[in-house]
Short mmCIF file of C-alpha atoms in Angstrom, two decimals:
data_model
loop_
_atom_site.label_atom_id
_atom_site.label_comp_id
_atom_site.label_asym_id
_atom_site.label_seq_id
_atom_site.Cartn_x
_atom_site.Cartn_y
_atom_site.Cartn_z
CA MET A 1 0.00 0.00 0.00
CA SER A 2 1.40 3.41 -0.97
CA ILE A 3 2.03 6.26 1.45
CA ARG A 4 -0.61 8.27 -0.41
CA SER A 5 -3.25 5.59 0.16
CA LEU A 6 -2.34 5.41 3.86
CA ALA A 7 -2.96 9.11 4.42
CA PRO A 8 -6.79 8.95 4.66
CA VAL A 9 -6.58 5.96 7.04
CA THR A 10 -4.05 7.72 9.25
CA LEU A 11 -6.21 10.81 9.31
CA LEU A 12 -9.25 8.81 10.41
CA VAL A 13 -7.26 7.13 13.19
CA LEU A 14 -6.00 10.49 14.44
CA CYS A 15 -9.53 11.91 14.41
CA ALA A 16 -10.81 8.95 16.40
CA LEU A 17 -8.04 9.36 18.98
CA CYS A 18 -8.80 13.06 19.32
CA LEU A 19 -12.50 12.29 19.81
CA VAL A 20 -11.77 9.76 22.57
CA ALA A 21 -9.38 12.17 24.27
CA GLY A 22 -11.96 14.95 24.07
CA GLN A 23 -14.62 12.75 25.61
CA ALA A 24 -12.29 11.75 28.45
CA ALA A 25 -11.44 15.37 29.15
CA GLY A 26 -15.12 16.26 29.11
CA GLU A 27 -15.86 13.53 31.63
CA GLU A 28 -13.07 14.80 33.90
CA LYS A 29 -14.57 18.28 33.85
CA ARG A 30 -18.03 17.09 34.82
CA PRO A 31 -18.87 18.08 38.39
CA GLN A 32 -18.61 15.46 41.11
CA GLN A 33 -21.96 14.13 42.25
CA TRP A 34 -22.02 15.25 45.87
CA HIS A 35 -24.91 14.52 48.19
CA ALA A 36 -26.72 16.97 50.46
CA VAL A 37 -29.40 16.33 53.05
CA ILE A 38 -31.68 19.24 53.94
CA ILE A 39 -33.45 18.79 57.28
CA GLN A 40 -36.58 20.92 57.55
CA GLY A 41 -38.24 22.27 60.66
CA ALA A 42 -41.01 24.76 59.90
CA GLY A 43 -44.63 25.58 60.56
CA TYR A 44 -47.57 24.73 58.35
CA LEU A 45 -48.83 26.93 55.54
CA PRO A 46 -51.69 29.33 56.31
CA GLY A 47 -55.05 27.90 55.34
CA THR A 48 -53.99 24.30 55.84
CA GLU A 49 -54.55 21.97 58.77
CA PRO A 50 -51.93 22.05 61.54
CA PRO A 51 -49.87 18.85 61.60
CA ALA A 52 -50.64 16.26 64.24
CA GLY A 53 -48.22 14.58 66.61
CA THR A 54 -46.02 15.64 69.49
CA ASP A 55 -43.10 16.44 67.18
CA ALA A 56 -45.07 18.80 64.95
CA LEU A 57 -44.35 22.50 64.63
CA THR A 58 -47.76 24.08 65.00
CA LYS A 59 -47.11 27.76 64.28
CA ALA A 60 -48.03 28.84 60.78
CA THR A 61 -45.34 30.04 58.41
CA SER A 62 -45.57 32.78 55.80
CA ARG A 63 -47.24 31.84 52.53
CA GLU A 64 -45.03 33.60 49.96
CA ILE A 65 -41.48 33.08 51.25
CA ASN A 66 -40.98 30.22 53.68
CA THR A 67 -38.78 27.27 54.53
CA TYR A 68 -40.52 25.03 51.98
CA SER A 69 -40.33 27.37 49.01
CA LEU A 70 -36.74 28.36 49.78
CA THR A 71 -35.70 24.72 50.17
CA ALA A 72 -37.23 23.81 46.81
CA ALA A 73 -35.43 26.70 45.13
CA LEU A 74 -32.14 25.74 46.80
CA VAL A 75 -32.47 22.16 45.58
CA GLU A 76 -32.70 23.49 42.02
CA LYS A 77 -29.52 25.53 42.52
CA LEU A 78 -27.61 22.59 43.99
CA THR A 79 -28.76 20.25 41.23
CA ALA A 80 -27.58 22.68 38.57
CA LEU A 81 -24.13 22.62 40.19
CA GLY A 82 -23.85 18.83 40.19
CA MET A 83 -25.18 17.99 43.63
CA THR A 84 -28.06 15.72 44.53
CA ALA A 85 -30.25 16.75 47.47
CA THR A 86 -32.58 14.84 49.76
CA VAL A 87 -35.15 16.86 51.74
CA LEU A 88 -36.40 15.34 54.99
CA PRO A 89 -38.50 16.58 57.91
CA PHE A 90 -36.79 16.76 61.30
CA SER A 91 -39.09 13.98 62.54
CA GLU A 92 -37.27 11.53 60.23
CA CYS A 93 -33.82 12.55 61.45
CA GLY A 94 -34.09 12.26 65.22
CA ASP A 95 -30.78 10.44 65.62
CA LEU A 96 -29.30 11.85 62.39
CA ALA A 97 -29.25 8.38 60.86
CA CYS A 98 -30.53 10.23 57.79
CA LEU A 99 -26.94 11.37 57.27
CA GLY A 100 -25.82 7.86 56.48
CA LYS A 101 -26.55 5.55 53.58
CA SER A 102 -30.04 6.02 52.17
CA PRO A 103 -32.47 3.10 52.64
CA ASP A 104 -32.76 2.57 48.89
CA GLY A 105 -28.99 2.50 48.46
CA THR A 106 -28.90 5.41 46.00
CA ARG A 107 -27.03 7.62 48.47
CA THR A 108 -23.93 6.05 49.99
CA ARG A 109 -22.77 9.08 51.97
CA VAL A 110 -23.64 12.68 52.77
CA ASP A 111 -21.26 15.54 52.04
CA VAL A 112 -23.45 18.41 53.25
CA VAL A 113 -26.23 18.78 55.82
CA ILE A 114 -28.35 21.93 55.83
CA PHE A 115 -30.73 22.74 58.67
CA ALA A 116 -33.63 24.66 57.14
CA GLY A 117 -35.92 26.47 59.50
CA PRO A 118 -36.98 29.99 60.52
CA SER A 119 -35.47 32.24 63.14
CA HIS A 120 -37.42 32.23 66.42
CA PHE A 121 -35.89 34.55 69.01
CA SER A 122 -32.49 34.37 67.25
CA LYS A 123 -32.42 30.59 66.94
CA GLN A 124 -33.99 27.91 64.81
CA PRO A 125 -36.91 25.89 66.23
CA PRO A 126 -35.92 23.56 69.09
CA GLN A 127 -36.68 20.55 66.91
CA LEU A 128 -33.66 21.59 64.84
CA THR A 129 -31.36 23.01 67.52
CA SER A 130 -31.72 19.78 69.52
CA LEU A 131 -30.08 18.00 66.59
CA TYR A 132 -26.98 20.21 66.54
CA PRO A 133 -25.00 18.31 69.23
CA LYS A 134 -25.72 15.02 67.49
CA ILE A 135 -23.61 16.21 64.57
CA LYS A 136 -20.59 15.07 66.60
CA GLU A 137 -21.18 11.39 65.86
CA ALA A 138 -22.03 12.06 62.21
CA ALA A 139 -18.85 14.13 61.79
CA ALA A 140 -16.78 11.38 63.40
CA ARG A 141 -18.09 8.94 60.81
CA ASN A 142 -17.54 11.46 58.03
CA PRO A 143 -14.74 13.96 58.82
CA GLY A 144 -15.43 15.94 55.65
CA LEU A 145 -19.07 16.65 56.49
CA ILE A 146 -20.07 20.29 55.96
CA CYS A 147 -22.88 21.77 58.08
CA SER A 148 -24.86 24.88 57.28
CA THR A 149 -28.23 26.59 57.66
CA LEU A 150 -31.06 28.10 55.62
CA VAL A 151 -32.88 30.68 57.75
CA PRO A 152 -36.03 32.59 56.73
CA ALA A 153 -36.33 35.55 59.09
CA TRP A 154 -38.31 38.74 59.73
CA TYR A 155 -35.04 40.44 60.64
CA PRO A 156 -32.29 38.70 58.67
CA ASP A 157 -29.59 41.29 59.37
CA THR A 158 -29.90 40.86 63.13
CA LYS A 159 -31.89 37.88 64.37
CA GLY A 160 -31.33 35.84 61.23
CA GLN A 161 -27.60 36.46 61.44
CA ALA A 162 -27.56 35.58 65.14
CA THR A 163 -29.41 32.35 64.34
CA MET A 164 -26.76 31.32 61.83
CA GLU A 165 -23.91 32.22 64.19
CA LEU A 166 -25.45 30.12 66.96
CA ALA A 167 -25.64 27.14 64.61
CA ASP A 168 -22.09 27.66 63.32
CA LYS A 169 -20.76 27.66 66.88
CA ALA A 170 -22.62 24.45 67.68
CA PHE A 171 -21.32 22.74 64.54
CA ARG A 172 -17.73 23.68 65.33
CA GLU A 173 -18.10 22.48 68.91
CA ALA A 174 -19.34 19.18 67.51
CA GLY A 175 -16.14 18.88 65.50
CA ALA A 176 -17.76 19.42 62.11
CA ARG A 177 -16.91 21.78 59.29
CA SER A 178 -19.22 24.77 59.38
CA LEU A 179 -20.12 26.98 56.44
CA PRO A 180 -22.13 30.15 57.12
CA GLY A 181 -25.56 29.69 55.61
CA THR A 182 -27.98 32.26 54.27
CA THR A 183 -30.86 34.16 55.86
CA ILE A 184 -33.65 35.66 53.76
CA LEU A 185 -36.26 38.28 54.58
CA THR A 186 -39.79 36.89 54.88
CA PRO A 187 -43.03 38.93 54.65
CA ARG A 188 -44.24 40.66 57.82
CA LYS A 189 -47.20 43.04 57.85
CA GLU A 190 -46.35 45.90 55.47
CA ASN A 191 -42.97 44.40 54.60
CA LYS A 192 -43.30 42.27 51.47
CA GLY A 193 -40.11 40.33 52.09
CA ALA A 194 -37.21 39.71 49.71
CA SER A 195 -37.86 40.18 46.01
CA PRO A 196 -37.66 37.15 43.67
CA GLU A 197 -34.36 38.51 42.37
CA GLU A 198 -32.96 38.82 45.88
CA VAL A 199 -34.05 35.30 46.74
CA GLN A 200 -32.46 33.86 43.61
CA LYS A 201 -29.21 35.71 44.17
CA ALA A 202 -28.96 34.67 47.82
CA LEU A 203 -29.59 31.00 47.03
CA THR A 204 -27.24 31.01 44.04
CA ASP A 205 -24.47 32.48 46.18
CA PHE A 206 -25.17 29.96 48.94
CA ALA A 207 -25.11 26.97 46.58
CA THR A 208 -21.92 28.23 44.95
CA ARG A 209 -20.16 28.59 48.31
CA LEU A 210 -21.15 25.06 49.25
CA VAL A 211 -19.72 23.62 46.04
CA GLN A 212 -16.52 25.65 46.41
CA ALA A 213 -16.09 24.31 49.93
CA LEU A 214 -16.52 20.76 48.66
CA GLN A 215 -14.04 21.33 45.86
CA ASN A 216 -11.51 22.51 48.44
CA THR A 217 -11.98 19.39 50.55
CA LYS A 218 -8.76 17.39 50.64
#
């Protein structure tokens, strides 16, 4: 076979090699599939029946901006950045076993736990704060675990901030990695709460900081 006749074959081989290399590089650039568990503790929506049971939070939450709507929006942000998220009520996480392998086997570990609940007198509801010390055992099993908070608040700059600082202190005392969360203004009387743009920006920034912290994990 002449050199001239080999040229097209060589070119095809080179193209195939470049395609394989490009695919491998693309796969390496894909974001790691981290896992987050968001533990919710919040009141019921106005106009609905209060939940039953001794563990239930019975105070109503705001309708427009609340723990549930903010959690759903945060899940979208995390998913877009390559993270899967499981949302659970506090009543299913009493011993924080929810931070281990999922019952269906689809989640083998948890990289991030977010406590989502409103600010009540500069702290999250007791159903959530009572879980803070239990982070110690979860962190011992998973030294890289990152803990954070999502705090709807009437006064985010003061009471919301104090709520996050209280949680951060508890997480550090439990030996876990703590990442400052985000607190968002909720409606109160004449105050309409954060605008949709403000909510989106706050949650995007929060999700981005979480991913950056995971990327920096050694």
